[in-house]
XYZ file of C-alpha atoms in Angstrom:
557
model
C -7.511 17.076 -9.420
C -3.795 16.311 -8.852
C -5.546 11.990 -9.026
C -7.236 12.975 -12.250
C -4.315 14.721 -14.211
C -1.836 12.310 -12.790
C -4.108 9.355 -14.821
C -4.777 11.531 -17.602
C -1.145 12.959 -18.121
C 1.059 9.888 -17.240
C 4.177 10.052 -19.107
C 5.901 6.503 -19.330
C 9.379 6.703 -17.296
C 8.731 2.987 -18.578
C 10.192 0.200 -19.684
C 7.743 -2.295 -20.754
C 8.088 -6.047 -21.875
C 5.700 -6.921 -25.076
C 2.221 -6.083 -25.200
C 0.155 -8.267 -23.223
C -3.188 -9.395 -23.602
C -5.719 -10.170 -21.141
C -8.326 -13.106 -21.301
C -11.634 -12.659 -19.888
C -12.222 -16.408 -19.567
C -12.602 -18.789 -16.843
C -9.574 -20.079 -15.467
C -9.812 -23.781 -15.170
C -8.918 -23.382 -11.056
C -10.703 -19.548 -10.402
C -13.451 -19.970 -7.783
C -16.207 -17.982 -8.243
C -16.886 -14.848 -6.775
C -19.939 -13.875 -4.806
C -20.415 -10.381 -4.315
C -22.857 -9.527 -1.525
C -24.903 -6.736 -0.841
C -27.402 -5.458 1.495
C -30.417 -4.690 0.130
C -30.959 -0.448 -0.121
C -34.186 -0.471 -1.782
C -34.520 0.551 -5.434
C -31.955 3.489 -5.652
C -29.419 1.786 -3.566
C -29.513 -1.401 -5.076
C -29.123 0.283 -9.137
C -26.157 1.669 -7.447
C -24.365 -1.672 -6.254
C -25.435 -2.654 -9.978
C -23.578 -0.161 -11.510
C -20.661 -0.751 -9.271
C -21.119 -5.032 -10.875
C -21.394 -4.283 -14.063
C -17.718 -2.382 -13.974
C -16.409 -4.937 -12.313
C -17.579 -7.756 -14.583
C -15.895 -5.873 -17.470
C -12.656 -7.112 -16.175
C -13.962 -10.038 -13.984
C -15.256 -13.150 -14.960
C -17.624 -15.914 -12.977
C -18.849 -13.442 -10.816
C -22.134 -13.304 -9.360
C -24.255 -10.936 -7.360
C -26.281 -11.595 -4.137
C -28.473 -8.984 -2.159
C -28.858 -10.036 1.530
C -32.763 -9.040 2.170
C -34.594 -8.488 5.571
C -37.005 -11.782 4.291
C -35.751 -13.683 1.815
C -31.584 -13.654 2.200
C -31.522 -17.815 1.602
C -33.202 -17.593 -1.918
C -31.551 -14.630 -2.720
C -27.993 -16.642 -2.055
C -28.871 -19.300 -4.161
C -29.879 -17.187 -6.966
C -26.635 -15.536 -6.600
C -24.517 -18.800 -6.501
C -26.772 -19.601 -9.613
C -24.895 -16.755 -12.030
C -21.202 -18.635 -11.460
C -19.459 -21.839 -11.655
C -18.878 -23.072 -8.035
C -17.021 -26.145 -9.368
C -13.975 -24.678 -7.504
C -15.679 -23.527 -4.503
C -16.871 -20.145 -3.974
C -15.493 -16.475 -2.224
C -17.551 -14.042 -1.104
C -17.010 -10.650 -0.906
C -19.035 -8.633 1.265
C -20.381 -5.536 0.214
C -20.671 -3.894 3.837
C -18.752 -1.460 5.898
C -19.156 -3.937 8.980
C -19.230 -7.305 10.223
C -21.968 -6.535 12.458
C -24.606 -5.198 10.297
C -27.408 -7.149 10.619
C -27.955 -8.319 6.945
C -24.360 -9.263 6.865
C -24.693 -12.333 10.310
C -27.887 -12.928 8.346
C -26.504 -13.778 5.116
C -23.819 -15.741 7.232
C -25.904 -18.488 8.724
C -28.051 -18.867 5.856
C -25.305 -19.443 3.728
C -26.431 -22.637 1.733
C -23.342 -25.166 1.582
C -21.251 -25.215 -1.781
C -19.625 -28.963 -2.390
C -15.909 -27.173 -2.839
C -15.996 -24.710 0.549
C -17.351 -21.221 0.753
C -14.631 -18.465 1.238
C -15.247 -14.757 3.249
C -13.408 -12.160 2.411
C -12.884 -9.446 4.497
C -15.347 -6.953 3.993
C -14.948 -3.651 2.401
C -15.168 -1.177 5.475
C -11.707 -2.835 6.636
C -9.781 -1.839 3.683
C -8.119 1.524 3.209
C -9.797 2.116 0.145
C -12.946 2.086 1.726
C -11.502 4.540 4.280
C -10.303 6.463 1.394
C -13.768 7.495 0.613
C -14.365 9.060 4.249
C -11.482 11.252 3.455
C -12.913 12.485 0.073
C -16.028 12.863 1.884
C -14.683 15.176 4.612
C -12.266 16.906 2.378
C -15.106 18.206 0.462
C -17.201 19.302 2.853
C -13.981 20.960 5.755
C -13.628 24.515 4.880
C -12.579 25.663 8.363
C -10.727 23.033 10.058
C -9.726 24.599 13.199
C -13.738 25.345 13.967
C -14.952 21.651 13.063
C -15.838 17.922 14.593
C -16.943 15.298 12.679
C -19.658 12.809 13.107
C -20.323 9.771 11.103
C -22.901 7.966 11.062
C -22.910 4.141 10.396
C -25.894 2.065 9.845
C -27.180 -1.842 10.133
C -27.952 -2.841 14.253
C -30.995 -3.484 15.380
C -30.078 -3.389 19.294
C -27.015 -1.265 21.207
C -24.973 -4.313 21.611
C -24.516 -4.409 17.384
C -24.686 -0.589 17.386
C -21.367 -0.906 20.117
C -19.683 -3.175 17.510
C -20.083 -1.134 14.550
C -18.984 2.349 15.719
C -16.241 -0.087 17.367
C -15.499 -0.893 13.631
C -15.798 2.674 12.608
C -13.865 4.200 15.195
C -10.379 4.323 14.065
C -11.555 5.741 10.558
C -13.683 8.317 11.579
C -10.504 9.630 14.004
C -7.924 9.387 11.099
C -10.359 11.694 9.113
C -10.394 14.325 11.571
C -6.902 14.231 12.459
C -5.563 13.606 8.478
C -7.412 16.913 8.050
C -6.930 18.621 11.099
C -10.469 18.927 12.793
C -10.549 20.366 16.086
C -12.713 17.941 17.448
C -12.131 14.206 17.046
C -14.530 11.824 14.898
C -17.161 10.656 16.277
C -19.730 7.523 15.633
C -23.173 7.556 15.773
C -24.966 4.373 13.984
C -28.606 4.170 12.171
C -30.471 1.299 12.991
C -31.521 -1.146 10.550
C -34.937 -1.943 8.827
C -36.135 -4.431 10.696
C -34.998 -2.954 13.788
C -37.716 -2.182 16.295
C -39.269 1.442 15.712
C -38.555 2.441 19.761
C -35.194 1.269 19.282
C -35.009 3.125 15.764
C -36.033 6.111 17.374
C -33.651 6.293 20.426
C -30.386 5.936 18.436
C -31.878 8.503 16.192
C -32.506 10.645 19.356
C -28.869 9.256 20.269
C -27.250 10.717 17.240
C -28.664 13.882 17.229
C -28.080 14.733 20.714
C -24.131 13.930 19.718
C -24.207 16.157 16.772
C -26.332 18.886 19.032
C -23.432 18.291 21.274
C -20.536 18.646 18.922
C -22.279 21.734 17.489
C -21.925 23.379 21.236
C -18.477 23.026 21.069
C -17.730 23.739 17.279
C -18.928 26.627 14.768
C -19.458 23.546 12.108
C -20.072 20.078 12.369
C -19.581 17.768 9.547
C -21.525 14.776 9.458
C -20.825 12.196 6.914
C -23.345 8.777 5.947
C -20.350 6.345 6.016
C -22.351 3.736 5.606
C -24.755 1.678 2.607
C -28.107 2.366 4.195
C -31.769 2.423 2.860
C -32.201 4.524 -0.465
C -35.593 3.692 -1.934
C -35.229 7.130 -3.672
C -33.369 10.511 -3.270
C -36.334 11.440 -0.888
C -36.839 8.247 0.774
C -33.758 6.822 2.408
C -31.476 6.446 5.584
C -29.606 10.096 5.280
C -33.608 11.819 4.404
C -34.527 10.207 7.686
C -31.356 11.329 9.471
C -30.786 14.711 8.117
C -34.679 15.919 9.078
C -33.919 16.571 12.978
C -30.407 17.222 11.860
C -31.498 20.219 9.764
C -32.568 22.288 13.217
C -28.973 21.999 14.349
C -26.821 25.452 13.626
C -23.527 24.761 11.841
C -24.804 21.178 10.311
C -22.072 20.701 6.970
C -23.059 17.731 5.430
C -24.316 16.847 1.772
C -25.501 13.099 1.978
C -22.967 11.780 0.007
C -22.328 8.041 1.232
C -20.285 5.446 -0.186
C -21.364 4.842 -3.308
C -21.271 5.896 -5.786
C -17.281 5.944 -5.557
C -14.575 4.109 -7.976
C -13.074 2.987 -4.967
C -15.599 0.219 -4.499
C -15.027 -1.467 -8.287
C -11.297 -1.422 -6.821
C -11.547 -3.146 -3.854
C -13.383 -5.711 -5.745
C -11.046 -6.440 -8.212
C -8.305 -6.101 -5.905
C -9.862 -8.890 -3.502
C -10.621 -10.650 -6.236
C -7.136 -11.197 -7.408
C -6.105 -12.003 -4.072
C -8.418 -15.352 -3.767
C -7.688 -16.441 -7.167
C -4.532 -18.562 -8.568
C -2.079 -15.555 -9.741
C 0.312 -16.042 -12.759
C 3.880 -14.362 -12.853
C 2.729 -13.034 -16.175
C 0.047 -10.847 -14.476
C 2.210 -9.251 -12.134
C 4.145 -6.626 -12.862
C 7.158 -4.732 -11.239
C 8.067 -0.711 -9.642
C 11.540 -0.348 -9.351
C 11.841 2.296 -6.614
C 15.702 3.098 -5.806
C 16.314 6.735 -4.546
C 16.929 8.721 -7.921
C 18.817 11.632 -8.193
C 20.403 13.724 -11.275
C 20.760 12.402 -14.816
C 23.684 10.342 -14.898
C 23.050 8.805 -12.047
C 19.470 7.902 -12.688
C 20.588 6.203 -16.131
C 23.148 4.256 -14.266
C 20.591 2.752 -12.201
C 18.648 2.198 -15.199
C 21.323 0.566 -17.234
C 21.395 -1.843 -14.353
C 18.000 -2.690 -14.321
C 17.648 -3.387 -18.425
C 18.937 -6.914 -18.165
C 15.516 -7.853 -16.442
C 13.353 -6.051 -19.046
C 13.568 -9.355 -20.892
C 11.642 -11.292 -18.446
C 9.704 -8.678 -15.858
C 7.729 -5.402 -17.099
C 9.158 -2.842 -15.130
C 7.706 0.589 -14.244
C 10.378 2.992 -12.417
C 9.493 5.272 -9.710
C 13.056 7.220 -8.911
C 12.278 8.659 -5.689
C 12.255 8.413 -1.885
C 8.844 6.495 -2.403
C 7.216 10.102 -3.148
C 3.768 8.374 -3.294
C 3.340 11.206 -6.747
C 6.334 9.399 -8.659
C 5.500 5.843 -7.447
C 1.328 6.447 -8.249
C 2.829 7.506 -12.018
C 4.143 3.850 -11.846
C 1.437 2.130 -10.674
C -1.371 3.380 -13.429
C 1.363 2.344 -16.159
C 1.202 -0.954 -14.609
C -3.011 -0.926 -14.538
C -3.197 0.149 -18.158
C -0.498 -2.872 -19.418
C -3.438 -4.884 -17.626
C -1.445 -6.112 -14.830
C -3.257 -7.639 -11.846
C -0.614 -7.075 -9.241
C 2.740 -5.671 -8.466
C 6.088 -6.398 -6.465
C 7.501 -2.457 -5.716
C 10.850 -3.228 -5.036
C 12.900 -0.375 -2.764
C 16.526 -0.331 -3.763
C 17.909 0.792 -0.768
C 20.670 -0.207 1.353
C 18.695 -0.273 4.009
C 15.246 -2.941 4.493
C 13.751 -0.564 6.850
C 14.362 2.808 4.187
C 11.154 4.092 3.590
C 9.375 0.641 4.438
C 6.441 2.297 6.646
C 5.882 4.775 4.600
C 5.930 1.931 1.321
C 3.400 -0.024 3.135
C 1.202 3.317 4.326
C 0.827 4.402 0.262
C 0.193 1.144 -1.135
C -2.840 0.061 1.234
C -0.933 -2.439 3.183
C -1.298 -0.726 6.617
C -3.760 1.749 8.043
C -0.989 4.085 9.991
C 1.651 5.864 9.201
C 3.575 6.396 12.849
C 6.603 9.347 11.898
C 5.857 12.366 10.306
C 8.663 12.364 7.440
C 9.436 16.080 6.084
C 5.931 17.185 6.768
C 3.899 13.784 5.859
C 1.577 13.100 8.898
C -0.494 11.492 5.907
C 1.299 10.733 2.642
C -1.129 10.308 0.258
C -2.453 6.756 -0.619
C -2.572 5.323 -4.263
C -5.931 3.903 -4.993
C -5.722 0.671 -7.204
C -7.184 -2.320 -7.957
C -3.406 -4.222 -8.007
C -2.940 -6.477 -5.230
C 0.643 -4.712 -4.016
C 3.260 -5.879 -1.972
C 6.489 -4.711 -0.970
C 10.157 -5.292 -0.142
C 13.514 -4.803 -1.042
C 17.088 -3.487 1.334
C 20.493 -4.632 0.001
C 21.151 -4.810 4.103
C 24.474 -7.403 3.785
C 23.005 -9.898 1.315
C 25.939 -12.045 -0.328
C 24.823 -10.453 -3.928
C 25.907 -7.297 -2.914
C 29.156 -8.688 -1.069
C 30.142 -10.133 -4.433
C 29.359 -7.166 -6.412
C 31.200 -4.984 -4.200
C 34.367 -8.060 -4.174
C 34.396 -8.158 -8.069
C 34.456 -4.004 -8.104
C 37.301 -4.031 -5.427
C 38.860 -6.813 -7.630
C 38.276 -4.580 -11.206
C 40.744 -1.838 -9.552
C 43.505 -4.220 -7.820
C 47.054 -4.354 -8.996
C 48.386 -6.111 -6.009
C 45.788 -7.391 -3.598
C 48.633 -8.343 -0.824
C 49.498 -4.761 -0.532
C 46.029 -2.934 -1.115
C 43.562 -2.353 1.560
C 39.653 -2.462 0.959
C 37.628 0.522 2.611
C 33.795 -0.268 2.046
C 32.061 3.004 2.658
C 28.187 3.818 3.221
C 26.060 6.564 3.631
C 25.081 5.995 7.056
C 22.397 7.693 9.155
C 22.233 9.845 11.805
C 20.599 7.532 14.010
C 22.901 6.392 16.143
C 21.078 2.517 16.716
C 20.355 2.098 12.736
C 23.411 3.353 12.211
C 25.229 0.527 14.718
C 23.067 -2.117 12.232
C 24.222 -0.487 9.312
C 28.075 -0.716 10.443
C 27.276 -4.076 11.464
C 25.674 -5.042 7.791
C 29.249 -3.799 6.677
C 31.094 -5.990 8.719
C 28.996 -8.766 7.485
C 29.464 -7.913 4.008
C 33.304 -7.708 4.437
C 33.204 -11.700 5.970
C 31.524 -12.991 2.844
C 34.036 -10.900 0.654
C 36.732 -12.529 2.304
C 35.122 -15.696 2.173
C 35.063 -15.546 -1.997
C 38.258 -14.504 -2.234
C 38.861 -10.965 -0.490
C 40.803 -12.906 1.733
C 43.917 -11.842 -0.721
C 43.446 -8.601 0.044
C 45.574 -7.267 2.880
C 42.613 -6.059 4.878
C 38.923 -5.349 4.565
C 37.774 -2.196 6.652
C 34.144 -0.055 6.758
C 32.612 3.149 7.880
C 30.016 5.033 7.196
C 29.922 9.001 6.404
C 26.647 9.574 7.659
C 27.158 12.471 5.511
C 23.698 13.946 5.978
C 24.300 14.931 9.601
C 26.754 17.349 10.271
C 27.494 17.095 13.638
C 27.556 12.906 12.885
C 29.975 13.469 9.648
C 32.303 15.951 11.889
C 33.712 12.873 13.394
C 33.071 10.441 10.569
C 35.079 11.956 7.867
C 38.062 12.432 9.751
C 38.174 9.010 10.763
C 37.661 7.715 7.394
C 40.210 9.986 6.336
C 42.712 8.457 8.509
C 41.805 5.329 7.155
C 42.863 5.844 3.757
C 46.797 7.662 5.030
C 46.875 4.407 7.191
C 46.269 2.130 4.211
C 48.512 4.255 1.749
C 51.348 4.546 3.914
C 52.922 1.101 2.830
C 50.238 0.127 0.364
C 47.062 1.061 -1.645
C 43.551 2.156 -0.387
C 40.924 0.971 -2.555
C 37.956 3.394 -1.548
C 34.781 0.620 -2.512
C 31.305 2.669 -2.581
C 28.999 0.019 -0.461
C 25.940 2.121 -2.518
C 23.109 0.757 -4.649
C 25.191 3.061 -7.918
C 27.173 5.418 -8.682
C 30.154 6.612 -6.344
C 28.684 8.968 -3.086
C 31.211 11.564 -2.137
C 34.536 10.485 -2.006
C 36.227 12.532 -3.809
C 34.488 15.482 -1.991
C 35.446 14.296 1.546
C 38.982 12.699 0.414
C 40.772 15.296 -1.677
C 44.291 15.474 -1.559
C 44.757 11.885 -0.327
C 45.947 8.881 -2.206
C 43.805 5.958 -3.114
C 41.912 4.049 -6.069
C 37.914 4.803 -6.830
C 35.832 1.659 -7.164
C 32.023 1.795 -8.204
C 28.479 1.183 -6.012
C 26.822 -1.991 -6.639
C 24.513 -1.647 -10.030
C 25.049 -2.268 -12.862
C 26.245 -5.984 -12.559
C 25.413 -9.184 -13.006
C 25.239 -9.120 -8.881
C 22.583 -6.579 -8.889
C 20.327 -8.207 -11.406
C 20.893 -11.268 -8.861
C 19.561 -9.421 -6.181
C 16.453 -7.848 -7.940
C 15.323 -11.184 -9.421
C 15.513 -12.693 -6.043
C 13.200 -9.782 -4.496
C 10.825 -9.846 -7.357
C 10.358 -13.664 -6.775
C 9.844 -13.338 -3.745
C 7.478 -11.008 -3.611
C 5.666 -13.004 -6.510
C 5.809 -16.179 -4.397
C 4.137 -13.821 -1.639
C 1.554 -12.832 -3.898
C 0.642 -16.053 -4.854
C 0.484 -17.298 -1.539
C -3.000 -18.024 0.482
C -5.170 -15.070 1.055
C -4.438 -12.734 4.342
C -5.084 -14.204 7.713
C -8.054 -11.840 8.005
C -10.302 -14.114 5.509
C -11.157 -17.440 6.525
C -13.260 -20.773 5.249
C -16.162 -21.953 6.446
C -18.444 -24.234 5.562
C -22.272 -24.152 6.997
C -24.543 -26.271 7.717
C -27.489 -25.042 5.463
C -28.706 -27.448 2.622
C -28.571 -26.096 -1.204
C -32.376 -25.656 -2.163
């Protein structure tokens, strides 16, 4: 619900270059796309075209491929027959493992293509298709602390291939139980495939059912979820029938067949993949500014710095501590300007602020390691953009020379005045070492550019979050500034993304000049170009490690 009214309900905390439109034409470099699926008999396979024909609304030279128990070789060059494959070919494979059966099939019979072939990665190893486990157990867990969870996998047709796909099930199937709190962790069980051998068939299904017989003697429900794009002739003829029959004997059996598809997470992790293998323009990438946020004035400081680059980058802002809420608001502007990709940009002082928990929402790693205020599992934003991340002012020489020319904007006589940089800090006593160090740094390459005229350059941090840290911080800072005015002037710099921290607060009563934190400036605009090129450069770059070319040995018929 909270997905659905956030899409419906957006309000645009936007500022957006012009219009843009979008071309559905061939690029003269795009390699085609070859989307490959196992074949699920009639029912199954209308689904996968359902899930095409969205996707080739807003993808072009894409063809379709089903990857049979007989005929997978003529099936692949029909496929390859829908698309130019002047620029080589990708495919993307429509399976939740490697080691499905149909999927090593459709591997050596893959006929060659003059430009390469490309494999992506298939679905099951993306967090979106992980994402659909979780709506499948969240709608079927009603009593968490009495349930276990079993999923079921499908494609081997021996135990070594039934091994390697719970193997690549595993990890899922225990995030699911422990994102929702199960009292028993997720188990695997895996169907075997068409052409397996019907002893065979039968033992893993005797397998599997003594597991969920099992989990059942230990829990008052059992939820047991198809994760998996088996057989589906029909509704009554298909992979979960054939499961849930001995299954239905079973006291406290919670399950409701519903597999992966149908599920808008598939079209996404299409289009996302297929942005990632073909050539990227700047113009279809757009930008989430994400600096903390706080009340009103501060928030249109911040913004006032970043309306210089509204001239060249569409920017969506997500004020916030990357609440995944705010930053999701930011991300559907961005899909509905058309956008293929974004660069989310943290404006922190800090690189590592927030950067697990950045990666963890956007799809860029499966774990999130700290619980932070609560989140053991922040929620994920489902999207087709190809995301990436980065950002921390840490001592970079933009933000030295910002903070120089605002020390500079308040000096009357540099040879008398001393500089006192001043950060927030944190109450970790090693990040907070880096962060005095990052100071230090800083204060070198303000000397270097002319701080040098200044009497002296000093920083501290208040770490003014932790008491017990800010006890001994705030006096010391304190007698920093009666040292400096003594014979001289402070100058009390803010080494802050904006605005001015708490100064005044923590240094009433004593004498010194107020500069300002770091945006707006020409020096902060710097800085967020540089990020947002980067992480455009990164975008554009090869496709992750994880994919890889090949090129087989089998002859085009």
């Amino acid at each position: 619900m909270l997905r659905l009214l956030l899409s419906v309900l957006a309000a645009f905390l936007f500022v957006a270059s012009p219009a843009r439109a979008q071309s559905d034409t061939v690029a003269a470099d795009d390699p085609g796309l070859l989307v490959l699926a196992p074949d699920r008999g009639f029912l199954g396979n209308e689904k996968t075209r359902d899930v095409m024909a969205d996707f080739r609304e807003h993808t072009s030279n894409v063809g379709l491929a089903f990857a049979t128990y007989e005929e997978t070789t003529s099936n692949l060059n029909e496929g390859l027959s829908q698309i130019d494959t002047e620029n080589g070919v990708v495919v993307l494979p429509l399976f939740l493992s490697t080691h499905h059966t149909l999927y090593q099939s459709a591997r050596e019979a893959m006929p060659t293509v003059e430009n390469g072939v490309q494999w992506a990665a298939p679905l099951g190893t993306n967090y979106l298709a992980e994402e659909i486990l979780f709506d499948r157990v969240e709608a079927l867990s009603e009593q968490p602390d009495e349930e276990a969870l079993v999923v079921v996998g499908y494609g081997a047709t021996d135990a070594a291939g039934a091994d390697s796909i719970q193997a690549d099930l595993q990890a899922s199937a225990e995030r699911a139980a422990e994102k929702y709190g199960l009292a028993g962790s997720g188990q695997v069980v895996v169907q075997y495939a068409r052409n397996a051998s019907e002893k065979a068939s039968r033992a893993a299904m005797g397998t599997a059912t003594k597991t969920v017989k099992a989990a059942a003697g230990e829990h008052e429900r059992v939820i047991v979820v198809p994760y998996n794009l088996g057989m589906e002739y029909t509704s009554m003829m298909s992979s979960w029938s054939w499961m849930s029959r001995p299954l239905g004997s079973i006291d406290g059996v919670v399950a409701n067949g519903e597999a992966v598809l149908p599920h808008r997470n598939v079209e996404r992790w299409l289009r996302r993949t297929a942005t990632t293998y073909r050539p990227l323009s700047p113009d279809d990438v757009g930008v989430i500014a994400v600096p903390h946020g706080s009340e009103y004035n501060w928030n249109e400081t911040m913004r006032t710095g970043l309306d210089p680059l509204t001239d060249d980058y569409t920017i969506a802002e997500a004020f916030s501590m990357v609440d995944p809420v705010v930053v999701e608001r930011a991300v559907r502007q961005l899909e509905q300007e058309g956008f293929k990709a974004a660069v989310m940009v943290r404006i922190f002082s800090m690189e590592s602020s927030f950067q697990e928990k950045s990666h963890y929402i956007l799809g860029l790693r499966d774990t999130f390691g700290r619980s932070i205020m609560g989140e053991s599992f922040p929620e994920r934003i489902r999207t087709h953009l190809q995301m990436t991340t980065l950002g921390g002012l840490e001592a970079d020489p933009h933000f030295a020379k910002g903070l120089l020319d605002r020390a500079q904007a308040i000096s009357e006589n540099p040879s008398d005045e001393t500089v006192i940089l001043l950060a927030h800090g944190t109450g970790s006593d090693e990040e907070n070492a880096h962060w005095m160090e990052n100071l230090r740094t800083i204060a070198d390459t303000m000397q270097a550019h002319g701080g040098d005229a200044f009497r002296d350059i000093k920083v501290h941090t208040w770490r003014e979050d932790w008491p017990e840290k800010r006890k001994e911080t705030i006096p010391e800072i304190q007698q920093m500034v009666r040292d400096a005015s003594e014979d001289g002037t402070a100058l009390v710099i803010p080494a802050r993304t904006t605005s001015q921290g708490r100064a005044s607060e923590y240094l009433e009563g004593l004498d010194y000049r107020y500069g300002k934190g770091f945006a707006p400036h020409p020096q902060f605009e710097a800085w967020m170009r540089k990020q947002i090129e980067t992480g455009i450069d990164r975008l554009q770059a090869a496709p992750q490690s994880e994919a890889e070319t090949v090129q087989t040995a089998s002859s085009t018929e």
